[in-house]
Short mmCIF file of C-alpha atoms in Angstrom, two decimals:
data_model
loop_
_atom_site.label_atom_id
_atom_site.label_comp_id
_atom_site.label_asym_id
_atom_site.label_seq_id
_atom_site.Cartn_x
_atom_site.Cartn_y
_atom_site.Cartn_z
CA UNK A 1 12.28 24.78 -7.26
CA UNK A 2 11.44 21.06 -6.89
CA UNK A 3 10.11 19.04 -9.81
CA UNK A 4 7.97 15.91 -9.48
CA UNK A 5 8.39 13.05 -11.94
CA UNK A 6 5.62 10.59 -12.77
CA UNK A 7 6.35 6.97 -13.72
CA UNK A 8 4.33 3.94 -14.89
CA UNK A 9 6.42 1.49 -12.86
CA UNK A 10 9.03 1.25 -10.12
CA UNK A 11 11.22 -1.35 -8.44
CA UNK A 12 11.51 -1.46 -4.65
CA UNK A 13 13.76 -4.01 -2.92
CA UNK A 14 13.82 -6.13 -6.06
CA UNK A 15 10.02 -6.18 -6.49
CA UNK A 16 8.48 -4.56 -9.56
CA UNK A 17 5.26 -2.56 -9.34
CA UNK A 18 3.17 -1.01 -12.10
CA UNK A 19 0.29 1.43 -12.25
CA UNK A 20 -3.17 0.09 -12.97
CA UNK A 21 -3.24 1.77 -16.39
CA UNK A 22 0.11 0.14 -17.30
CA UNK A 23 -1.25 -3.30 -16.32
CA UNK A 24 -4.41 -3.10 -18.45
CA UNK A 25 -4.64 -5.96 -20.97
CA UNK A 26 -1.45 -7.60 -19.69
CA UNK A 27 -1.42 -11.27 -18.65
CA UNK A 28 0.41 -10.55 -15.36
CA UNK A 29 -0.82 -7.80 -13.05
CA UNK A 30 1.56 -5.97 -10.68
CA UNK A 31 -0.55 -3.01 -9.59
CA UNK A 32 -2.18 -4.50 -6.48
CA UNK A 33 -0.62 -3.96 -3.07
CA UNK A 34 -1.38 -5.04 0.49
CA UNK A 35 -0.09 -3.71 3.79
CA UNK A 36 -0.40 -5.70 7.03
CA UNK A 37 -0.34 -3.61 10.20
CA UNK A 38 -0.37 -4.39 13.89
CA UNK A 39 -2.00 -1.84 16.20
CA UNK A 40 -2.48 -1.57 19.94
CA UNK A 41 -5.73 -0.19 21.30
CA UNK A 42 -7.55 -0.14 24.61
CA UNK A 43 -10.67 -2.15 25.32
CA UNK A 44 -13.76 0.04 25.38
CA UNK A 45 -14.49 1.20 28.93
CA UNK A 46 -11.31 -0.35 30.34
CA UNK A 47 -8.12 1.67 29.88
CA UNK A 48 -6.07 -1.05 31.59
CA UNK A 49 -6.71 -3.78 29.01
CA UNK A 50 -4.70 -3.39 25.81
CA UNK A 51 -5.73 -5.29 22.70
CA UNK A 52 -3.27 -5.97 19.88
CA UNK A 53 -5.01 -6.33 16.53
CA UNK A 54 -3.99 -6.89 12.95
CA UNK A 55 -5.47 -5.00 10.02
CA UNK A 56 -4.77 -5.53 6.33
CA UNK A 57 -5.18 -2.70 3.84
CA UNK A 58 -5.54 -3.45 0.12
CA UNK A 59 -5.11 -1.04 -2.78
CA UNK A 60 -4.34 -0.46 -6.42
CA UNK A 61 -1.42 1.71 -7.58
CA UNK A 62 -2.91 4.61 -9.54
CA UNK A 63 0.28 6.66 -10.00
CA UNK A 64 3.95 6.65 -9.03
CA UNK A 65 5.35 10.09 -8.27
CA UNK A 66 8.90 10.87 -7.18
#
């Protein structure tokens, strides 16, 4: 049987992250994250013309589960 553990914070590659509830009323916030992606898509109506686009996703860490 596998067991999941829930945490209020974690460290990944030397960067510390916290859940939004942990950050409440603290002077420094570490619960916001952003992910930059690069995608390839085809131009509408023209399958020969590829378009490379960048999209940025933003979010707030609600929970950390391992």
